[in-house]
C-alpha positions as a printed Julia matrix, in Angstrom:
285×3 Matrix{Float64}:
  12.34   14.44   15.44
  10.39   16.09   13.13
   6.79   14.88   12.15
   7.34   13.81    8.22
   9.89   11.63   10.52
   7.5    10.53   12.84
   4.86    9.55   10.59
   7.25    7.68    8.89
   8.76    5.58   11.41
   5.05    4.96   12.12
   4.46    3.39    9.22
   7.36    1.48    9.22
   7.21   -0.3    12.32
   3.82   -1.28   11.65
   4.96   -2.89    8.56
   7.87   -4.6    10.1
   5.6    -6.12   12.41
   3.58   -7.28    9.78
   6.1    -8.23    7.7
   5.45  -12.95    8.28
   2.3   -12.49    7.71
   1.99   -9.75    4.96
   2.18  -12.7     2.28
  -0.66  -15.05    2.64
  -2.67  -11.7     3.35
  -1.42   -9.98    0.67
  -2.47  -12.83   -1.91
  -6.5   -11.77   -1.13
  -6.22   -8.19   -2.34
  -2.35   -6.9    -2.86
  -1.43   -9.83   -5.15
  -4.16   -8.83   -8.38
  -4.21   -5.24   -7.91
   0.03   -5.36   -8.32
  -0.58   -7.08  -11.3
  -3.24   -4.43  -12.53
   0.16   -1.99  -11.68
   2.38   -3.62  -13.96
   0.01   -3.87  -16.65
  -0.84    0.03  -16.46
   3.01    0.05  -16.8
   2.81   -1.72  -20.59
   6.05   -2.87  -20.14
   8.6    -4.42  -22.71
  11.03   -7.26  -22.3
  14.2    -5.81  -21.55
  13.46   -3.0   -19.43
  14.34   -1.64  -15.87
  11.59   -0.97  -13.27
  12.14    0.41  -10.05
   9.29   -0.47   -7.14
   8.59    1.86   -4.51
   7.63    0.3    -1.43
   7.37   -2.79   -2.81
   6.53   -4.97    0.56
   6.29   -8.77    0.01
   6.28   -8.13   -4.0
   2.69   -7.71   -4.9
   3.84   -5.48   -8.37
   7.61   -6.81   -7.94
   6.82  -10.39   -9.23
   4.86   -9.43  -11.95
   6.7    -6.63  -13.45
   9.72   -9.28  -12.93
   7.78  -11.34  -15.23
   7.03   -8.63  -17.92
  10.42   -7.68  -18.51
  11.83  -11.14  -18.72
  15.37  -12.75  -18.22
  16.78   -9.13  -19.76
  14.83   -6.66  -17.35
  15.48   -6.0   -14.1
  13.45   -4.6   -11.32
  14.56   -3.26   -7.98
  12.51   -3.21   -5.11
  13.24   -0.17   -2.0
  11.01   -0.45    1.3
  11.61    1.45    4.11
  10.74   -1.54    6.21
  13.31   -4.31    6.78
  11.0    -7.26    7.51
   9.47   -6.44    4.12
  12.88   -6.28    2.54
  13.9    -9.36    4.05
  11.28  -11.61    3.51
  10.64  -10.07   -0.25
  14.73  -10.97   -0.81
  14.26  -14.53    0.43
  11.57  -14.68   -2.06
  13.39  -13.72   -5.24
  15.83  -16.22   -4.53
  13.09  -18.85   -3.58
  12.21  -17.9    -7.16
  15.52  -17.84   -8.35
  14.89  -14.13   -9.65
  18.77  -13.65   -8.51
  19.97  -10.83  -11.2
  16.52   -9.91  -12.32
  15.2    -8.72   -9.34
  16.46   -6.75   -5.92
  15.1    -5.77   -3.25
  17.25   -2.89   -1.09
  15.76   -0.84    1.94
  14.99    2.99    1.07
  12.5     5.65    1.4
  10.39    6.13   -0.9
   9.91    9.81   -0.28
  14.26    9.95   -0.33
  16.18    8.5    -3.02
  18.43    9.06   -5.95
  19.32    6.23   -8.87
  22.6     6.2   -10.61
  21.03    5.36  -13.89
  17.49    6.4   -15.23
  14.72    3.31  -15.15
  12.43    2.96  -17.72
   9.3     2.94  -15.26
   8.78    3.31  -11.8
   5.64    1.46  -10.01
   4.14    2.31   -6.61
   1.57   -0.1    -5.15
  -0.56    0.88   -2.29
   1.85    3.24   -0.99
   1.92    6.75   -1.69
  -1.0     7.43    0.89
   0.91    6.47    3.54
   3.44    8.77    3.03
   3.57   12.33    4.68
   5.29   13.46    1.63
   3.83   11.57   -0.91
   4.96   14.79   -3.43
   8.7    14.1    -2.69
   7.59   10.21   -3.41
   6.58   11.7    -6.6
   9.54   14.04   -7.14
  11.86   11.6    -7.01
   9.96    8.72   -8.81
  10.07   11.57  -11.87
  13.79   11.94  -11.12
  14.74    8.44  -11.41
  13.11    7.95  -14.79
  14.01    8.54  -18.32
  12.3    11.0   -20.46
   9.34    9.28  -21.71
   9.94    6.8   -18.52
   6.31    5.43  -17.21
   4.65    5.67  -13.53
   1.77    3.53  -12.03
   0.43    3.55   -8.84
  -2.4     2.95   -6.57
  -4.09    4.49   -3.57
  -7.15    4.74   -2.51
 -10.5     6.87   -3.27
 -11.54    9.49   -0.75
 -14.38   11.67    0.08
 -15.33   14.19    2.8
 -12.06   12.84    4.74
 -12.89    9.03    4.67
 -12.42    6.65    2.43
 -14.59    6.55   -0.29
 -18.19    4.62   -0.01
 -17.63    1.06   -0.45
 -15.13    0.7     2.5
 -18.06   -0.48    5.05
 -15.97   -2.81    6.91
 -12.95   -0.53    7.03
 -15.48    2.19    8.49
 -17.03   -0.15   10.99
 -13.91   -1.6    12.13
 -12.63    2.06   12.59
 -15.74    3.1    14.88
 -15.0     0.42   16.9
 -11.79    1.56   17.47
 -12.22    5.03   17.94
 -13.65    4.19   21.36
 -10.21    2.42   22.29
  -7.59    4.89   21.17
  -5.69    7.11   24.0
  -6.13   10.62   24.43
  -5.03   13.05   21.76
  -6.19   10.37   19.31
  -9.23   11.56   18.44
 -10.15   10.22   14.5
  -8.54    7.1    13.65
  -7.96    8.29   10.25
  -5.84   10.29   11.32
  -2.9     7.45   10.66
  -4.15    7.48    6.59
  -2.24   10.3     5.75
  -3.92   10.23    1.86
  -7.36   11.37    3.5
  -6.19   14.6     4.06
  -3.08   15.35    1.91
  -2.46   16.01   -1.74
  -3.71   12.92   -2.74
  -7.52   13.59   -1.2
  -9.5    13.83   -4.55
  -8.53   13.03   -8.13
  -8.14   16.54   -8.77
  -5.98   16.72   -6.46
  -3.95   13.6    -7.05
  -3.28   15.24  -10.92
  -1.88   18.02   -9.84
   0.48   16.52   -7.21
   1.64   14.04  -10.52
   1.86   17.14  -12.82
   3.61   19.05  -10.07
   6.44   16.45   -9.87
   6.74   16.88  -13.68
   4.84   13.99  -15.19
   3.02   14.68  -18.11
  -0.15   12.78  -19.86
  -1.72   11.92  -16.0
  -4.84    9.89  -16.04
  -6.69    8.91  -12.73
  -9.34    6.46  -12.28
 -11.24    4.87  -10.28
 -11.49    0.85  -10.09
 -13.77   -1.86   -8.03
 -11.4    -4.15   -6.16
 -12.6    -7.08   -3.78
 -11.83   -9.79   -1.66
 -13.79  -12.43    0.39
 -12.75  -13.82    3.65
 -14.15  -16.86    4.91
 -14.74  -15.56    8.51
 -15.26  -12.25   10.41
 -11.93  -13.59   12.6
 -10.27  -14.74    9.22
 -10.92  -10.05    8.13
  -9.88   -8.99   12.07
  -6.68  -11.0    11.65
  -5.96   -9.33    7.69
  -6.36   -5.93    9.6
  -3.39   -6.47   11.72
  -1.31   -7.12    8.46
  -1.91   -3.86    6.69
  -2.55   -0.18    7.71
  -5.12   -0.69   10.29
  -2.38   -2.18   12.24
  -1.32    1.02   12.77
  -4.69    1.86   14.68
  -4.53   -1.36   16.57
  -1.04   -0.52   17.65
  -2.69    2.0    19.52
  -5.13    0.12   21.56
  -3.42   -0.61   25.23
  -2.57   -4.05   25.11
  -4.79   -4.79   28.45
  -8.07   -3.72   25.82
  -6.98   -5.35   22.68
  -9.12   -8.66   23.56
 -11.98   -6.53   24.24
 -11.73   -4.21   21.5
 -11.47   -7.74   19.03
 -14.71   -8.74   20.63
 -16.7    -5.31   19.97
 -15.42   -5.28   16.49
 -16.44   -8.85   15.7
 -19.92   -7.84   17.25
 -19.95   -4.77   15.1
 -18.98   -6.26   11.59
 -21.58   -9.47   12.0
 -24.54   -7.19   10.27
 -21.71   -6.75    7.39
 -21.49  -10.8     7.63
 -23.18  -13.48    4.63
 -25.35  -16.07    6.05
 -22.42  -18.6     5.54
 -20.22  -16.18    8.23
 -18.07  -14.59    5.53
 -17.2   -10.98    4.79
 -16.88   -9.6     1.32
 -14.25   -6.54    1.4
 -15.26   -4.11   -1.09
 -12.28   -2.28   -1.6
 -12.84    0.94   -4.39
  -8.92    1.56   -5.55
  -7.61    5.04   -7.32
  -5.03    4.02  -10.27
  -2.34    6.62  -11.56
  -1.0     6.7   -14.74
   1.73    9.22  -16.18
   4.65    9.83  -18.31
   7.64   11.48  -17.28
């Protein structure tokens, strides 16, 4: 097994696991900045949109909207709890023939006819190829075809400042993880790889032959109404893949040092504001 292979089973387990609970979660952070995604995308009704790693549907739904009863989106995931659950959902909807979801790697894919945009919400970082991601979004679009995406800000390695709880919850941590483990961050492979700085993050875009990039930087937050209410969230999303590696016999007391740790980070009402600073892409193929 090689480690792009690794990595990436890695991050799919962790969002199978997740996948029951990724909705209600979701709806706090995932659910505005998808929409954010498919209004970078300035989409028309009528078009086709394909939606890498599209989870429970966070930029599916409301790119579905945009291009109305003519468009089309397909969703690919390389988790099949997300697939599932996100299928059951465009029926629920009754998005049948509008929308569809299909399991696929993001970093791995051909189309056998050119969409007119290609979205990417939240999941380019967690890719140890994020450049094939990008190769093959180009690929699949038309000439003058559109690409959005988020990740997330960086500096010096860690997530860039605003991320207080993420970093505090990740200290904690650090003392729990098994040997050969030694920086939690280790499991956000955007920290370290093309998509570090904005700089970087360009020329990764440009490399894949997009043209007319533009990167910025955006405030994003969400409020939860207990410390408990933010620990559970992190088992939903990419920190689960940190808690994964806990041993199970220290999970309850690694829950109890974090809860300690984030209670300076708390209001006086018990809640935690999650200041979340997000990196949107822009380009045209």
């Amino acid at each position: 097994m090689t480690e792009q292979t690794r990595i990436t089973a890695l991050v799919r387990d962790a969002y199978d696991k997740s996948a029951d609970r990724y909705e209600s979660a979701g709806r706090m952070l995932f659910h505005p900045l998808g929409t954010m995604v498919a209004d970078l995308l300035d989409l028309r009704p009528g078009e086709r949109v394909l939606d890498l790693g599209c989870g429970r549907g966070a930029c599916l739904f409301p790119i579905a909207h945009q291009v109305g009863a003519e468009g089309f989106v397909l969703g690919i995931d390389q988790a099949r709890g997300m697939v599932d659950a996100c299928a059951a959902d465009v029926e629920t909807r009754g998005l049948r023939g509008r929308a569809r979801v299909e399991v696929g790697d993001a970093q791995n894919f051909t189309v056998d006819r050119p969409f007119d945009a290609v979205s990417a919400g939240m999941v380019l970082f967690l890719l140890p190829a994020p450049e094939q991601a990008l190769a093959c979004a180009a690929a699949a679009l038309r000439p003058g075809g559109r690409l959005a995406a988020t990740t997330f800000p960086t500096e010096h390695g860690r997530l860039a400042a605003g991320w207080e709880s993420a970093e505090t919850l990740a200290g904690v941590l650090a003392g729990y993880l098994p040997d050969g483990v030694d920086d939690p961050w280790q499991l956000v492979l955007g920290l370290g790889g093309p998509l570090a700085s904005e700089e970087t993050t360009a020329n990764a875009v440009l490399a894949a032959g997009f043209r007319d990039v533009d990167v910025h930087h955006v405030p994003a937050r969400s409020r939860f109404e207990t410390i408990d209410d933010y620990l559970s969230w992190t088992w939903t999303v990419t920190t689960r893949m940190q808690w994964d590696l806990v041993p199970p016999e220290r999970v309850a007391e690694a829950t109890d040092a974090a809860r300690e740790a984030l209670r300076s980070l708390a209001g006086a009402d018990g809640s935690l504001e999650l200041s979340c600073p997000t990196r949107t892409i822009r380009a045209v193929r």
